[in-house]
XYZ file of C-alpha atoms in Angstrom:
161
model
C 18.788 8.578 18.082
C 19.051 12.276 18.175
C 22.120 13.667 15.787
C 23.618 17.261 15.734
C 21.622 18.076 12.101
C 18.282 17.908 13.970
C 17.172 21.440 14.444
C 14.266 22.567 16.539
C 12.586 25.275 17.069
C 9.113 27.209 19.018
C 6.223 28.175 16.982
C 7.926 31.668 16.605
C 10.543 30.083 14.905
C 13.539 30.387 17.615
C 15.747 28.304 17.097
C 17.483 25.888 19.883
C 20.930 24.400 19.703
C 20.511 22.056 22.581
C 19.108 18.347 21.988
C 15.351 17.685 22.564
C 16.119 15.717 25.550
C 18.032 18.876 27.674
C 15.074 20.897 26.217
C 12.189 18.984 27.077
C 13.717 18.363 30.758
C 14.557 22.030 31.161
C 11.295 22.951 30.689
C 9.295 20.472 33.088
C 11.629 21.659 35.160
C 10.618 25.326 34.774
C 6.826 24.470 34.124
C 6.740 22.483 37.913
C 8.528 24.928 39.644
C 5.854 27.392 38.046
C 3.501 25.416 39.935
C 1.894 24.237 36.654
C 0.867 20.694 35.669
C 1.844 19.587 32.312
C 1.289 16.670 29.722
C 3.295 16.171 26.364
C 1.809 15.277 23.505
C 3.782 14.327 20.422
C 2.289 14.032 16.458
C 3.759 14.615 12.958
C 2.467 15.755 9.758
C 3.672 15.975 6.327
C 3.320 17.853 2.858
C 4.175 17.069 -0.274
C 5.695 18.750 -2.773
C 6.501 17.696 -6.107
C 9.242 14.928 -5.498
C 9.586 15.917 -2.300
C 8.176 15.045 1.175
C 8.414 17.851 4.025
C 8.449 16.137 7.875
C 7.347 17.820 10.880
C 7.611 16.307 14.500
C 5.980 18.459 17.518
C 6.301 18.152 21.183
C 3.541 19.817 22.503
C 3.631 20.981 26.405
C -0.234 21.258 27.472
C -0.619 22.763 30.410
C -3.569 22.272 32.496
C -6.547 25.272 32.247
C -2.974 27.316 31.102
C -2.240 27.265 27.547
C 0.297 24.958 25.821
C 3.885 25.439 23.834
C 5.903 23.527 21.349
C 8.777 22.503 20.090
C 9.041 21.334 15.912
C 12.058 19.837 14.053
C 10.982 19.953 10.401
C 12.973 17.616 7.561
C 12.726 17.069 3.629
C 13.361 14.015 1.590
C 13.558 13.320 -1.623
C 11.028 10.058 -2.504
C 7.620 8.894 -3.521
C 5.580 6.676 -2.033
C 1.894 6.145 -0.726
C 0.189 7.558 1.270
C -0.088 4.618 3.822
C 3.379 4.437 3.728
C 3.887 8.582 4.304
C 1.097 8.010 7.679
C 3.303 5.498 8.997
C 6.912 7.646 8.708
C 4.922 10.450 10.148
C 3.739 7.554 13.115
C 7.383 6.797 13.200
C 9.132 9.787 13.523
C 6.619 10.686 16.383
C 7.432 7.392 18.084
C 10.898 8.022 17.689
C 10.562 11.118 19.635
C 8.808 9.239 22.329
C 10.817 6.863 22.766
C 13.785 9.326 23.322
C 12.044 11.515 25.883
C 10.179 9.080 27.670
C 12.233 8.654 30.531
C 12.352 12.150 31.221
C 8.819 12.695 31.571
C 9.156 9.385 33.285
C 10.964 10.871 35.987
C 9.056 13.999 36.362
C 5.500 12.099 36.560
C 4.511 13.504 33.303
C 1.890 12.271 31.064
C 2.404 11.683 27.096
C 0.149 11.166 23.968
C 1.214 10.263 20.729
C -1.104 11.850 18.186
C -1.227 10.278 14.467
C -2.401 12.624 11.777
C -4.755 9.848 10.666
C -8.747 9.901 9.971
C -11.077 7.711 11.534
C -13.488 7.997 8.866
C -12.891 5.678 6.464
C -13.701 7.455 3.360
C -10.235 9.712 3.741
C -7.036 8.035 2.267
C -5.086 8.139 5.275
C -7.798 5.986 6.966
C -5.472 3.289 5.194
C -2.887 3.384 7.831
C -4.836 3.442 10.927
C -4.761 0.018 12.646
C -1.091 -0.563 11.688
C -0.288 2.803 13.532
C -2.830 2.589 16.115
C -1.000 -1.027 16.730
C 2.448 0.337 16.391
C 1.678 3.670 19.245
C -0.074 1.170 21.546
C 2.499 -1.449 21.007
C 5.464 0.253 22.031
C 2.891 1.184 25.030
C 1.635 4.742 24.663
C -1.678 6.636 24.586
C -2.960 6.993 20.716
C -4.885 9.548 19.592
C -5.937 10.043 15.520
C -8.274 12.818 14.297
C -9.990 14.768 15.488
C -8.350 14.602 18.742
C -4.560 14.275 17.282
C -3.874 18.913 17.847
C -0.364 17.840 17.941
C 0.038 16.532 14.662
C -2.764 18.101 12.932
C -2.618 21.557 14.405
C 1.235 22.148 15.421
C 2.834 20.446 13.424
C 0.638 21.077 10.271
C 1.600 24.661 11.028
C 5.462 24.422 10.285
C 5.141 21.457 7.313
């Protein structure tokens, strides 16, 4: 659930004060009526930095043969752990975002991704998380996409970790 801390913002760094959810429906709204067809896509990332962990979660707007746009909320915490376990809060936070928008793109037709900033190849360390997020997207019944086809997570929101 969405609370009133959550701050996003575009790649330019405006900032918006209304939740995701009147944001992400405003601007299907405007994209449509623009006669443009658009999919979301949706992936975190996630730096670390001494003791600290920074988040970011992007909703990406694709639109078709047009460009795309975004929207990031970016959060810090204060904890160690593995790397397994830092792939699957990145996994979460990305399906938490789903989950919340969902039935707006639901009722405007429109097609989402969930991207996991995860390698296929198993010689990277993140490879270590794969099947339980590729289990965990699928299983709550979205499209999955990992590296090198996860832009969301490991272009946009790698931009604003």
């Amino acid at each position: 659930m969405e609370t009133q801390r959550e701050k996003w913002q575009n790649l330019k760094g405006n900032v918006f004060s209304k939740p995701i959810a009147e944001l992400v429906e405003e601007n299907i709204i405007r994209e449509k009526e623009m006669g443009n067809e658009i999919s979301v896509c949706i992936g975190s990332d996630s730096h670390v930095y001494g003791d600290f962990i920074n988040y970011a979660t992007a909703i990406v707007f694709v639109r078709k043969r047009k460009g795309a746009f975004a929207f990031v909320r970016k959060d810090k915490v204060l904890q160690k752990i593995s790397i397994k376990e830092r792939m699957l809060n990145e996994v979460n936070k990305s399906v938490e975002i789903a989950y919340l928008i969902s039935p707006i793109l639901e009722k405007y037709g429109v097609e989402m991704e969930v991207h996991a900033d995860i390698n296929t190849d198993a010689d990277y360390k993140s490879n270590a998380a794969l099947k339980d997020a590729m289990g965990y997207i699928l299983g709550m019944g979205y499209t999955f996409k990992a590296k090198p086809f996860a832009f969301a997570s490991t272009n946009c929101a790698d931009l604003m970790v």
